[in-house]
CSV table of C-alpha atoms in Angstrom, one decimal:
chain,number,residue,atom,x,y,z
A,22,MET,CA,28.1,-21.2,-26.4
A,23,LYS,CA,25.4,-23.0,-24.5
A,24,THR,CA,22.6,-24.9,-26.0
A,25,LYS,CA,20.4,-22.6,-24.2
A,26,THR,CA,21.7,-19.5,-25.3
A,27,ILE,CA,21.4,-20.5,-29.1
A,28,LYS,CA,17.7,-22.2,-28.4
A,29,MET,CA,17.4,-18.3,-26.6
A,30,LEU,CA,18.9,-16.9,-29.3
A,31,ILE,CA,16.6,-18.7,-32.3
A,32,VAL,CA,13.6,-17.9,-30.3
A,33,ALA,CA,14.3,-14.2,-30.3
A,34,ILE,CA,15.5,-13.8,-33.9
A,35,ALA,CA,12.2,-15.7,-35.2
A,36,ILE,CA,9.9,-13.5,-32.7
A,37,ILE,CA,11.5,-10.2,-34.1
A,38,ALA,CA,12.0,-10.9,-37.7
A,39,ILE,CA,9.4,-12.5,-39.1
A,40,PRO,CA,6.9,-9.7,-37.8
A,41,LEU,CA,9.5,-7.1,-38.8
A,42,SER,CA,10.1,-8.3,-42.1
A,43,SER,CA,6.0,-8.2,-43.2
A,44,LEU,CA,5.9,-4.5,-41.6
A,45,VAL,CA,8.2,-3.7,-44.1
A,46,THR,CA,6.5,-6.1,-47.3
A,47,GLY,CA,3.2,-7.1,-46.5
A,48,CYS,CA,1.8,-3.9,-45.4
A,49,VAL,CA,-1.7,-3.0,-47.0
A,50,SER,CA,-3.0,0.0,-45.6
A,51,ALA,CA,-7.0,0.1,-45.1
A,52,LYS,CA,-8.8,1.6,-42.3
A,53,VAL,CA,-12.0,-0.4,-40.5
A,54,ALA,CA,-14.2,2.0,-42.5
A,55,ALA,CA,-13.6,0.8,-45.5
A,56,LYS,CA,-13.5,-2.9,-44.7
A,57,SER,CA,-16.9,-5.4,-44.0
A,58,GLY,CA,-17.3,-7.4,-41.6
A,59,SER,CA,-16.5,-10.3,-42.9
A,60,GLN,CA,-13.1,-9.2,-43.9
A,61,LEU,CA,-12.7,-7.8,-40.0
A,62,TRP,CA,-13.9,-11.2,-38.8
A,63,SER,CA,-11.7,-13.4,-40.7
A,64,GLU,CA,-8.9,-10.6,-39.3
A,65,ASN,CA,-9.4,-10.2,-36.0
A,66,CYS,CA,-10.5,-13.2,-34.5
A,67,ARG,CA,-8.0,-15.6,-35.3
A,68,ARG,CA,-5.4,-13.7,-33.1
A,69,CYS,CA,-6.3,-15.6,-30.3
A,70,HIS,CA,-8.2,-18.7,-31.1
A,71,ASN,CA,-9.8,-20.4,-34.2
A,72,THR,CA,-12.2,-18.0,-36.3
A,73,PRO,CA,-15.8,-19.0,-35.4
A,74,PRO,CA,-18.2,-19.9,-37.8
A,75,ALA,CA,-21.4,-17.8,-37.8
A,76,ASN,CA,-23.7,-20.7,-37.2
A,77,THR,CA,-22.2,-21.4,-33.6
A,78,PHE,CA,-24.8,-19.0,-31.9
A,79,SER,CA,-28.2,-17.2,-32.5
A,80,GLY,CA,-28.1,-13.5,-33.2
A,81,GLU,CA,-28.7,-12.7,-29.3
A,82,GLN,CA,-26.1,-14.4,-28.5
A,83,TRP,CA,-23.5,-13.2,-31.0
A,84,GLU,CA,-24.8,-9.8,-29.4
A,85,THR,CA,-23.4,-11.1,-25.9
A,86,VAL,CA,-20.1,-12.7,-27.3
A,87,GLY,CA,-19.8,-9.5,-29.2
A,88,LEU,CA,-19.3,-7.3,-26.2
A,89,HIS,CA,-17.5,-10.2,-24.5
A,90,MET,CA,-15.3,-10.4,-27.1
A,91,GLN,CA,-14.9,-7.0,-27.8
A,92,SER,CA,-13.3,-6.5,-24.2
A,93,ARG,CA,-10.8,-9.5,-24.6
A,94,ALA,CA,-9.6,-8.0,-28.3
A,95,LEU,CA,-10.1,-4.6,-27.2
A,96,LEU,CA,-11.9,-4.0,-30.6
A,97,THR,CA,-13.4,-0.5,-31.6
A,98,ASP,CA,-17.5,-0.5,-31.4
A,99,LEU,CA,-17.1,0.0,-35.1
A,100,GLU,CA,-15.5,-3.0,-35.6
A,101,ARG,CA,-17.3,-5.0,-33.0
A,102,ASP,CA,-20.8,-3.8,-34.7
A,103,LYS,CA,-19.4,-5.0,-38.2
A,104,ILE,CA,-18.7,-8.3,-37.0
A,105,VAL,CA,-21.9,-9.0,-35.0
A,106,ASN,CA,-23.8,-7.7,-38.1
A,107,PHE,CA,-21.9,-10.2,-40.3
A,108,LEU,CA,-22.1,-13.1,-37.9
A,109,LYS,CA,-26.2,-12.6,-37.3
A,110,GLY,CA,-26.4,-12.9,-41.0
A,111,GLU,CA,-27.5,-9.2,-41.6
B,19,MET,CA,-6.3,9.9,5.2
B,20,LYS,CA,-4.2,11.3,2.3
B,21,LYS,CA,-4.4,8.4,0.6
B,22,VAL,CA,-7.5,7.5,1.0
B,23,ILE,CA,-8.8,11.0,-0.5
B,24,THR,CA,-7.0,10.4,-3.5
B,25,PHE,CA,-8.1,6.9,-3.8
B,26,PHE,CA,-11.6,8.2,-4.0
B,27,GLY,CA,-10.8,10.9,-5.7
B,28,LEU,CA,-9.4,8.6,-8.3
B,29,ALA,CA,-12.2,6.5,-8.6
B,30,LEU,CA,-14.6,9.4,-8.9
B,31,GLY,CA,-12.4,10.3,-11.7
B,32,ILE,CA,-12.3,7.4,-13.5
B,33,VAL,CA,-16.6,7.0,-13.1
B,34,LEU,CA,-17.2,10.8,-13.7
B,35,PHE,CA,-15.0,11.1,-16.9
B,36,PRO,CA,-16.6,8.8,-19.1
B,37,ALA,CA,-20.1,10.0,-17.9
B,38,GLY,CA,-19.0,13.2,-18.9
B,39,ALA,CA,-17.8,12.3,-22.1
B,40,LYS,CA,-21.1,10.7,-22.7
B,41,ILE,CA,-23.2,13.6,-22.2
B,42,PHE,CA,-20.9,16.0,-24.3
B,43,ALA,CA,-20.9,13.3,-27.2
B,44,GLN,CA,-24.6,13.2,-27.3
B,45,SER,CA,-25.9,16.9,-27.7
B,46,ASN,CA,-27.6,16.4,-30.6
B,47,THR,CA,-31.0,16.5,-29.5
B,48,ASP,CA,-32.6,14.3,-32.2
B,49,SER,CA,-30.7,11.8,-32.4
B,50,THR,CA,-29.7,11.9,-28.8
B,51,LEU,CA,-33.8,11.2,-27.8
B,52,TYR,CA,-33.9,8.5,-30.3
B,53,LYS,CA,-30.5,6.7,-29.0
B,54,LEU,CA,-32.4,7.3,-25.5
B,55,GLN,CA,-35.6,5.4,-26.7
B,56,GLN,CA,-33.3,2.8,-28.0
B,57,GLU,CA,-31.3,2.6,-24.8
B,58,VAL,CA,-34.4,2.7,-22.5
B,59,ASN,CA,-35.9,-0.5,-24.7
B,60,SER,CA,-32.8,-2.2,-24.3
B,61,LEU,CA,-32.6,-1.9,-20.7
B,62,LYS,CA,-36.2,-3.2,-20.3
B,63,SER,CA,-36.4,-6.7,-18.5
B,64,GLY,CA,-37.0,-8.5,-21.5
B,65,GLU,CA,-33.3,-7.3,-22.7
B,66,ASN,CA,-31.9,-9.7,-20.1
B,67,HIS,CA,-29.7,-12.1,-21.9
B,68,PHE,CA,-28.5,-15.2,-20.3
B,69,MET,CA,-25.8,-17.2,-21.8
B,70,VAL,CA,-23.9,-20.6,-20.3
B,71,ALA,CA,-20.7,-21.1,-21.9
B,72,GLY,CA,-17.4,-22.5,-20.4
B,73,LEU,CA,-14.9,-25.1,-21.1
B,74,THR,CA,-13.3,-28.0,-19.5
B,75,THR,CA,-9.8,-29.5,-20.3
B,76,PHE,CA,-8.9,-33.5,-19.2
B,77,GLY,CA,-6.3,-36.1,-20.4
B,78,PHE,CA,-3.9,-38.0,-19.4
B,79,VAL,CA,0.0,-38.0,-18.5
B,80,SER,CA,3.0,-40.5,-18.6
B,81,SER,CA,5.9,-39.0,-17.0
B,82,SER,CA,10.0,-40.0,-16.0
B,83,ILE,CA,11.5,-37.9,-13.7
B,84,LYS,CA,15.3,-38.1,-13.2
B,85,THR,CA,16.5,-36.4,-9.9
B,86,ASN,CA,20.4,-36.0,-9.5
B,87,GLY,CA,21.0,-38.8,-12.7
B,88,LYS,CA,18.5,-41.1,-10.4
B,89,LEU,CA,15.5,-42.3,-12.4
B,90,GLN,CA,12.6,-42.2,-10.1
B,91,ASN,CA,10.8,-45.7,-9.0
B,92,PRO,CA,8.7,-46.9,-11.0
B,93,ALA,CA,10.7,-45.5,-14.2
B,94,ARG,CA,7.6,-44.0,-15.9
B,95,THR,CA,4.1,-43.5,-14.5
B,96,ASN,CA,0.9,-42.8,-16.2
B,97,SER,CA,-2.1,-41.2,-14.7
B,98,PHE,CA,-4.6,-38.7,-15.6
B,99,ASP,CA,-3.4,-35.7,-15.5
B,100,GLY,CA,-4.6,-33.2,-12.7
B,101,ASP,CA,-2.3,-30.7,-12.7
B,102,ASN,CA,-4.2,-29.5,-15.9
B,103,PHE,CA,-7.4,-30.6,-15.8
B,104,GLU,CA,-10.2,-27.6,-15.4
B,105,PHE,CA,-14.1,-27.7,-15.5
B,106,SER,CA,-15.2,-24.1,-15.8
B,107,PRO,CA,-18.4,-23.0,-16.5
B,108,MET,CA,-18.8,-19.6,-17.6
B,109,MET,CA,-22.0,-17.3,-17.2
B,110,LEU,CA,-22.3,-14.2,-19.2
B,111,TRP,CA,-25.4,-12.0,-18.7
B,112,ARG,CA,-25.9,-9.2,-21.0
B,113,HIS,CA,-28.3,-6.4,-19.9
B,114,GLY,CA,-29.0,-4.4,-23.1
B,115,LYS,CA,-26.2,-3.3,-24.9
B,116,LYS,CA,-23.6,-1.9,-22.8
B,117,LEU,CA,-23.7,-4.1,-19.5
B,118,LEU,CA,-22.2,-7.3,-19.3
B,119,LEU,CA,-21.4,-9.7,-16.5
B,120,GLU,CA,-19.3,-12.6,-16.1
B,121,PHE,CA,-18.7,-15.5,-13.7
B,122,GLU,CA,-16.4,-17.9,-14.3
B,123,PRO,CA,-15.6,-20.5,-11.4
B,124,SER,CA,-13.2,-22.9,-12.0
B,125,PHE,CA,-12.6,-26.4,-11.0
B,126,ASP,CA,-9.1,-27.7,-11.0
B,127,GLY,CA,-9.2,-31.3,-9.4
B,128,ASN,CA,-8.7,-30.0,-6.2
B,129,GLN,CA,-10.4,-26.8,-5.7
B,130,ILE,CA,-13.0,-24.4,-6.6
B,131,GLY,CA,-11.3,-21.2,-7.7
B,132,VAL,CA,-12.7,-17.9,-9.7
B,133,ASN,CA,-11.4,-16.7,-12.7
B,134,TRP,CA,-13.6,-13.6,-13.3
B,135,ALA,CA,-16.5,-12.1,-11.6
B,136,CYS,CA,-17.0,-8.7,-12.9
B,137,ALA,CA,-19.5,-6.4,-14.6
B,138,SER,CA,-18.3,-4.2,-17.4
B,139,TYR,CA,-19.9,-1.4,-18.7
B,140,PHE,CA,-19.3,-0.5,-22.6
B,141,VAL,CA,-19.5,3.5,-22.1
B,142,THR,CA,-18.8,4.5,-25.5
B,143,ASN,CA,-16.5,3.8,-28.0
B,144,GLY,CA,-13.0,3.1,-26.9
B,145,LEU,CA,-13.7,2.8,-23.0
B,146,ILE,CA,-14.8,0.1,-21.1
B,147,ILE,CA,-15.1,0.2,-17.4
B,148,ARG,CA,-14.6,-3.0,-15.2
B,149,ALA,CA,-15.0,-4.1,-11.6
B,150,GLY,CA,-15.3,-7.0,-9.5
B,151,TYR,CA,-12.4,-10.0,-9.8
B,152,PHE,CA,-10.6,-10.6,-12.9
B,153,VAL,CA,-7.8,-11.7,-14.6
B,154,LEU,CA,-5.2,-8.2,-14.5
B,155,PRO,CA,-3.9,-7.2,-17.7
B,156,PHE,CA,-0.4,-8.0,-17.4
B,157,GLY,CA,1.1,-9.5,-20.6
B,158,MET,CA,-0.8,-11.8,-22.4
B,159,TYR,CA,-0.8,-15.3,-21.8
B,160,ASN,CA,-3.2,-15.1,-18.9
B,161,LYS,CA,-6.0,-12.9,-20.2
B,162,ARG,CA,-5.9,-14.8,-23.6
B,163,LEU,CA,-4.0,-18.1,-24.1
B,164,ALA,CA,-4.5,-20.0,-20.7
B,165,ALA,CA,-7.7,-21.7,-21.9
B,166,GLY,CA,-7.4,-25.3,-22.6
B,167,TRP,CA,-9.0,-24.9,-26.0
B,168,ILE,CA,-6.8,-22.0,-27.0
B,169,ASP,CA,-3.6,-23.1,-26.1
B,170,LYS,CA,-1.7,-25.4,-28.5
B,171,VAL,CA,0.2,-27.8,-25.8
B,172,ALA,CA,-1.4,-29.1,-23.0
B,173,THR,CA,0.7,-27.2,-20.5
B,174,ASP,CA,0.7,-23.6,-19.3
B,175,PRO,CA,4.1,-21.7,-19.8
B,176,ILE,CA,5.9,-22.4,-16.5
B,177,GLY,CA,6.8,-18.9,-14.6
B,178,VAL,CA,4.6,-17.0,-16.9
B,179,ALA,CA,1.0,-18.2,-16.5
B,180,ASP,CA,1.0,-18.0,-12.8
B,181,LEU,CA,3.9,-15.2,-12.0
B,182,PRO,CA,2.8,-12.6,-10.8
B,183,PRO,CA,-0.4,-13.8,-9.6
B,184,ALA,CA,-2.9,-13.4,-12.2
B,185,SER,CA,-6.6,-12.2,-11.1
B,186,ASP,CA,-7.2,-9.6,-8.3
B,187,TRP,CA,-10.1,-7.3,-7.1
B,188,GLY,CA,-10.5,-4.0,-8.2
B,189,VAL,CA,-11.5,-1.6,-11.1
B,190,GLU,CA,-10.3,-1.6,-14.6
B,191,VAL,CA,-10.6,0.6,-17.6
B,192,GLU,CA,-9.6,-0.3,-21.2
B,193,GLY,CA,-10.3,0.2,-25.1
B,194,GLY,CA,-9.1,-0.3,-28.3
B,195,LEU,CA,-8.4,3.1,-30.7
B,196,GLN,CA,-8.1,3.3,-34.1
B,197,LEU,CA,-5.1,5.7,-35.2
B,198,GLY,CA,-5.3,5.9,-39.1
B,199,SER,CA,-4.8,2.4,-40.8
B,200,MET,CA,-2.6,1.3,-37.3
B,201,LYS,CA,-4.7,0.1,-33.7
B,202,ALA,CA,-4.0,0.5,-30.7
B,203,SER,CA,-5.4,-0.3,-27.0
B,204,TYR,CA,-4.5,0.8,-23.4
B,205,ASP,CA,-5.8,-1.8,-20.6
B,206,VAL,CA,-5.5,-0.3,-16.7
B,207,ALA,CA,-6.6,-1.7,-13.8
B,208,LEU,CA,-6.2,-0.5,-9.7
B,209,THR,CA,-6.7,-3.4,-7.7
B,210,THR,CA,-5.9,-4.7,-4.2
B,211,GLY,CA,-2.6,-6.0,-4.7
B,212,TYR,CA,0.4,-8.5,-3.8
B,213,GLN,CA,1.8,-9.4,-0.2
B,214,ILE,CA,5.0,-10.5,0.2
B,215,VAL,CA,5.8,-13.8,1.7
B,216,HIS,CA,8.3,-14.0,4.5
B,217,ASP,CA,7.7,-17.8,5.8
B,218,GLY,CA,11.4,-19.2,5.8
B,219,ALA,CA,10.6,-21.2,2.8
B,220,GLN,CA,9.7,-18.6,0.1
B,221,ASP,CA,11.1,-15.6,1.6
B,222,GLY,CA,10.2,-12.6,-0.8
B,223,ALA,CA,8.2,-14.0,-3.0
B,224,LEU,CA,5.0,-12.7,-3.8
B,225,GLN,CA,1.4,-13.8,-3.4
B,226,ASN,CA,-1.9,-12.8,-4.0
B,227,PRO,CA,-3.9,-12.5,-0.5
B,228,ASN,CA,-7.1,-13.5,-2.0
B,229,GLY,CA,-7.7,-17.3,-0.8
B,230,SER,CA,-4.1,-17.6,0.2
B,231,GLY,CA,-4.7,-17.1,4.0
B,232,LEU,CA,-3.1,-13.6,3.8
B,233,THR,CA,-4.8,-10.2,4.4
B,234,ASP,CA,-4.1,-7.3,2.2
B,235,ASN,CA,-3.0,-5.1,5.1
B,236,ASN,CA,-1.9,-2.1,3.5
B,237,ASN,CA,-3.6,0.6,2.0
B,238,ASN,CA,-1.8,0.8,-1.1
B,239,LYS,CA,-3.6,-0.3,-4.3
B,240,MET,CA,-1.5,-1.8,-7.1
B,241,VAL,CA,-1.6,-0.5,-10.7
B,242,THR,CA,-1.6,-3.1,-13.8
B,243,GLY,CA,-1.9,-1.3,-17.0
B,244,ARG,CA,-0.9,-2.9,-20.7
B,245,VAL,CA,-0.6,-0.8,-23.8
B,246,SER,CA,-0.3,-2.4,-27.5
B,247,LEU,CA,0.3,-1.7,-30.9
B,248,LEU,CA,-1.5,-3.1,-33.9
B,249,PRO,CA,1.0,-1.5,-36.5
B,250,ILE,CA,-0.5,-3.6,-39.6
B,251,ALA,CA,-3.8,-2.6,-41.3
B,252,ASN,CA,-4.7,-6.2,-41.6
B,253,SER,CA,-4.2,-6.6,-37.2
B,254,SER,CA,-2.0,-9.6,-37.7
B,255,LEU,CA,0.9,-7.8,-35.4
B,256,GLU,CA,0.2,-7.2,-31.8
B,257,ILE,CA,2.7,-5.7,-29.6
B,258,GLY,CA,1.8,-5.1,-25.6
B,259,PHE,CA,3.8,-3.6,-23.1
B,260,SER,CA,2.9,-4.3,-19.5
B,261,GLY,CA,4.1,-2.7,-16.3
B,262,GLN,CA,2.8,-3.2,-12.6
B,263,TYR,CA,3.4,-1.4,-9.4
B,264,GLY,CA,2.4,-1.5,-6.1
B,265,ASN,CA,3.4,-1.7,-2.4
B,266,VAL,CA,3.4,-5.7,-1.2
B,267,GLY,CA,4.3,-4.7,2.3
B,268,ASP,CA,3.1,-5.5,5.9
B,269,THR,CA,2.0,-2.5,7.6
B,270,ASN,CA,2.4,-4.2,11.0
B,271,ASP,CA,5.6,-5.8,10.0
B,272,SER,CA,8.8,-2.9,10.3
B,273,LEU,CA,10.7,-5.3,8.5
B,274,TYR,CA,8.7,-5.5,5.8
B,275,LYS,CA,6.3,-2.5,5.5
B,276,ASN,CA,8.1,-0.5,2.7
B,277,ALA,CA,8.4,-3.4,0.3
B,278,THR,CA,7.5,-2.5,-3.2
B,279,SER,CA,6.7,-4.9,-6.5
B,280,MET,CA,7.8,-3.6,-10.0
B,281,ALA,CA,7.2,-5.9,-13.1
B,282,TYR,CA,7.1,-5.5,-16.5
B,283,ALA,CA,6.4,-7.6,-19.4
B,284,VAL,CA,6.7,-7.4,-23.3
B,285,ASP,CA,4.2,-9.7,-25.4
B,286,LEU,CA,4.0,-10.7,-29.2
B,287,THR,CA,1.7,-11.9,-31.4
B,288,TYR,CA,1.9,-12.4,-34.9
B,289,LEU,CA,-0.3,-14.1,-37.6
B,290,ALA,CA,1.0,-14.6,-41.2
B,291,ASP,CA,-0.4,-16.7,-44.3
B,292,LEU,CA,2.6,-18.6,-46.1
B,293,GLY,CA,0.8,-20.1,-48.7
B,294,PRO,CA,-1.9,-22.6,-47.5
B,295,LEU,CA,-0.5,-22.6,-44.3
B,296,LEU,CA,-1.3,-20.1,-41.1
B,297,LEU,CA,1.7,-19.3,-39.3
B,298,ASN,CA,1.2,-18.2,-35.3
B,299,ILE,CA,3.7,-16.9,-33.1
B,300,LYS,CA,3.5,-15.8,-29.8
B,301,GLY,CA,5.6,-14.4,-27.1
B,302,GLN,CA,6.1,-13.1,-23.6
B,303,TYR,CA,9.0,-11.9,-21.3
B,304,ASN,CA,8.3,-10.8,-17.8
B,305,VAL,CA,10.6,-9.3,-15.1
B,306,ILE,CA,9.4,-8.9,-11.4
B,307,ASN,CA,11.9,-6.5,-9.2
B,308,VAL,CA,10.8,-6.5,-5.8
B,309,SER,CA,12.7,-4.3,-3.3
B,310,LYS,CA,15.8,-6.0,-1.6
B,311,GLN,CA,15.0,-7.0,2.2
B,312,ALA,CA,16.6,-8.7,4.8
B,313,PHE,CA,15.1,-12.1,6.0
B,314,PRO,CA,15.6,-13.7,9.5
B,315,SER,CA,18.3,-16.4,8.8
B,316,THR,CA,16.7,-19.8,8.4
B,317,ASP,CA,20.0,-21.6,9.2
B,318,SER,CA,20.5,-22.4,13.2
B,319,THR,CA,24.0,-21.7,12.7
B,320,SER,CA,23.9,-17.8,12.0
B,321,ALA,CA,20.7,-17.6,14.2
B,322,GLY,CA,19.9,-13.9,14.6
B,323,LYS,CA,21.2,-12.6,11.9
B,324,THR,CA,19.7,-11.9,8.4
B,325,TYR,CA,20.2,-12.7,5.1
B,326,THR,CA,19.3,-10.7,1.6
B,327,PHE,CA,19.2,-11.0,-1.8
B,328,SER,CA,18.4,-9.3,-4.9
B,329,ASN,CA,14.8,-10.3,-5.6
B,330,THR,CA,14.7,-10.1,-9.6
B,331,THR,CA,12.5,-13.1,-11.2
B,332,THR,CA,12.5,-13.4,-14.9
B,333,SER,CA,10.4,-15.7,-17.3
B,334,TYR,CA,9.5,-15.8,-21.1
B,335,PHE,CA,8.0,-18.3,-23.6
B,336,GLY,CA,8.2,-17.7,-27.5
B,337,GLN,CA,5.7,-20.3,-29.5
B,338,VAL,CA,5.6,-21.2,-32.8
B,339,SER,CA,2.8,-23.0,-34.5
B,340,LEU,CA,1.6,-24.0,-37.7
B,341,ARG,CA,-1.5,-25.1,-39.4
B,342,PRO,CA,-2.3,-25.9,-43.1
B,343,VAL,CA,-5.5,-24.2,-43.1
B,344,ALA,CA,-6.3,-23.7,-46.9
B,345,ILE,CA,-5.4,-27.0,-48.2
B,346,HIS,CA,-7.8,-29.1,-49.5
B,347,ASN,CA,-7.6,-32.1,-47.7
B,348,LYS,CA,-10.3,-31.9,-44.9
B,349,ILE,CA,-8.7,-34.1,-42.3
B,350,LEU,CA,-5.1,-32.6,-42.8
B,351,ARG,CA,-6.2,-29.4,-42.3
B,352,ASN,CA,-7.1,-30.0,-38.8
B,353,PHE,CA,-3.8,-30.9,-37.9
B,354,GLU,CA,-1.4,-28.3,-36.2
B,355,LEU,CA,2.2,-28.4,-35.5
B,356,ALA,CA,3.2,-26.2,-32.0
B,357,PHE,CA,6.6,-25.3,-30.4
B,358,ARG,CA,7.3,-24.1,-27.1
B,359,TYR,CA,10.0,-23.0,-25.0
B,360,THR,CA,10.0,-21.3,-22.0
B,361,ASP,CA,12.9,-20.0,-19.3
B,362,PHE,CA,12.2,-19.4,-15.6
B,363,MET,CA,14.9,-17.9,-13.3
B,364,THR,CA,13.7,-17.1,-9.7
B,365,PRO,CA,15.7,-14.7,-7.7
B,366,LYS,CA,19.7,-15.9,-6.9
B,367,GLY,CA,20.5,-16.2,-3.8
B,368,SER,CA,16.9,-17.2,-2.5
B,369,LEU,CA,16.1,-19.8,-0.6
B,370,TRP,CA,13.7,-20.7,-4.0
B,371,GLU,CA,16.4,-20.1,-6.2
B,372,GLN,CA,15.6,-22.2,-9.2
B,373,ASN,CA,16.7,-22.3,-13.0
B,374,THR,CA,14.0,-24.3,-15.3
B,375,THR,CA,13.4,-24.5,-19.0
B,376,GLN,CA,10.4,-26.1,-20.9
B,377,THR,CA,10.6,-27.6,-24.3
B,378,SER,CA,7.2,-28.4,-25.4
B,379,ILE,CA,6.4,-30.1,-29.0
B,380,GLY,CA,2.9,-30.5,-29.7
B,381,LEU,CA,0.6,-32.5,-32.4
B,382,ASP,CA,-2.9,-31.6,-32.4
B,383,TYR,CA,-5.9,-32.1,-33.9
B,384,TRP,CA,-8.9,-29.8,-34.0
B,385,LEU,CA,-12.2,-31.4,-34.1
B,386,SER,CA,-14.3,-28.1,-34.6
B,387,TRP,CA,-12.7,-24.8,-34.2
B,388,ARG,CA,-13.5,-25.1,-30.3
B,389,SER,CA,-12.4,-28.8,-29.5
B,390,ILE,CA,-9.0,-29.9,-29.9
B,391,LEU,CA,-6.9,-33.0,-29.1
B,392,LYS,CA,-3.3,-32.6,-28.3
B,393,LEU,CA,-0.5,-34.9,-28.0
B,394,THR,CA,2.3,-32.7,-26.5
B,395,TYR,CA,5.8,-33.9,-25.8
B,396,GLU,CA,7.6,-31.8,-22.8
B,397,THR,CA,11.2,-31.8,-21.3
B,398,VAL,CA,11.3,-29.6,-18.0
B,399,ASN,CA,14.4,-29.6,-16.8
B,400,THR,CA,15.3,-27.5,-13.2
B,401,ASN,CA,18.5,-26.6,-11.3
B,402,ASN,CA,17.7,-26.2,-7.5
B,403,PHE,CA,19.6,-23.6,-5.5
B,404,LYS,CA,19.2,-22.7,-1.9
B,405,LEU,CA,21.2,-19.7,-0.7
B,406,GLY,CA,23.4,-19.7,-4.0
B,407,LYS,CA,24.7,-23.5,-3.4
B,408,ALA,CA,23.4,-26.0,-5.7
B,409,GLY,CA,20.4,-28.3,-5.0
B,410,ASP,CA,19.2,-30.7,-6.8
B,411,VAL,CA,18.9,-31.4,-10.7
B,412,THR,CA,16.1,-32.9,-12.0
B,413,LYS,CA,15.2,-33.7,-15.8
B,414,ALA,CA,11.6,-34.6,-16.6
B,415,ASN,CA,9.8,-35.5,-19.7
B,416,TYR,CA,6.2,-36.1,-20.3
B,417,ILE,CA,4.0,-37.1,-22.7
B,418,TYR,CA,0.3,-35.7,-22.7
B,419,LEU,CA,-2.7,-36.9,-24.4
B,420,GLN,CA,-5.7,-34.1,-23.8
B,421,TYR,CA,-8.9,-32.9,-25.0
B,422,SER,CA,-10.1,-29.7,-24.4
B,423,VAL,CA,-13.6,-28.0,-25.6
B,424,GLN,CA,-15.1,-24.6,-24.9
B,425,PHE,CA,-19.0,-24.9,-25.0
């Protein structure tokens, strides 16, 4: 087999197997309504970049970033509001 | 005419549907009044909020390229990296709590382009409407990972980042939905669309008419959409499926007027805490199919004849990175190790056939959550072909030292 095919297989297997394994083992069911703002912040923001600390911006700026990131991460309104309130220190 | 009516009908539907839904949802009079008062307050001019953010990426590259086994002269060149340079201030203007305008011009060292220039209206839970110039919801690299301070290696994955072209004019609807303990999202855009190139060098390739000198001279719009599912309650896994369809023909050119393009992508994001380590997996697979066309032969011996090929382009990347986020040592905690493999294949039998693989290994140091110092070692191997005949084989390796910050 060519090394390229092997590399491709390794990448494909890693990409498929690792998340699937956690579907079976790590699936803790909890609805957004039951979660705190800080939990939603720590779960959602790291999906694309490092999780920003609350002291990065003012409350007004967090409102703006909240809308901006809601449209990137496609968060529900409830998630956005809880996260923004947490970041504003409310 | 019929098309124009359908198009306006669609546009009107997109605009009116949420408005209708909103009126319906707010039929509870007391709370409606209160909400309206709040909304009026939030729309007063004192509620305009302007924020400047943005990013810049710059660095240094050392490269060595072998063509058909022959090393370039000098064997290695060292220079400031123009290819991955970016300076993009971003203006965010929020009006009240429902309207966001964003403008992100970007200077790449040669020219000033625009990544985003659009208005987004947050109609109701699960519905955002956008109009203007924006990054298309095809796959996830362009919309989510392309920023230098987000990307963990110094370069973009070849053939994924710009194919199909990233931004376009139009309207978009998107939103996030809760499905029990799972989540889902949708994102659909109706835009101007691409044009097929028939210039004798890139015959059959797609280009975004914006800024390329081409005009969009077909009246059909392009539809791009992505749906995603986050099946695990902690949102650590996201799987996205994208599709894109449009007429890419040139109405004035009888040869290509019926050309269409159909593209698909699958993308995946997965994060896991493995003891003190954060494992981060990202991947995307793209296929672009442009309908088969006959192009005038470029070869003088077969003048007057045409040639054709199956116009399919595929590309994918897979990336794994590891960061010891939860260890005590403050310095070690900021290191991250990243590996990315990219494969890119353009149509067999075309004038621009190539098969490229890009392997990137990165050691990163995070100076803050949004500023990063990257050391990336990368090899790029390309086999070129012309009308099926093997051409140059290049093997290149690069060392990048790059700094990127979001401000």
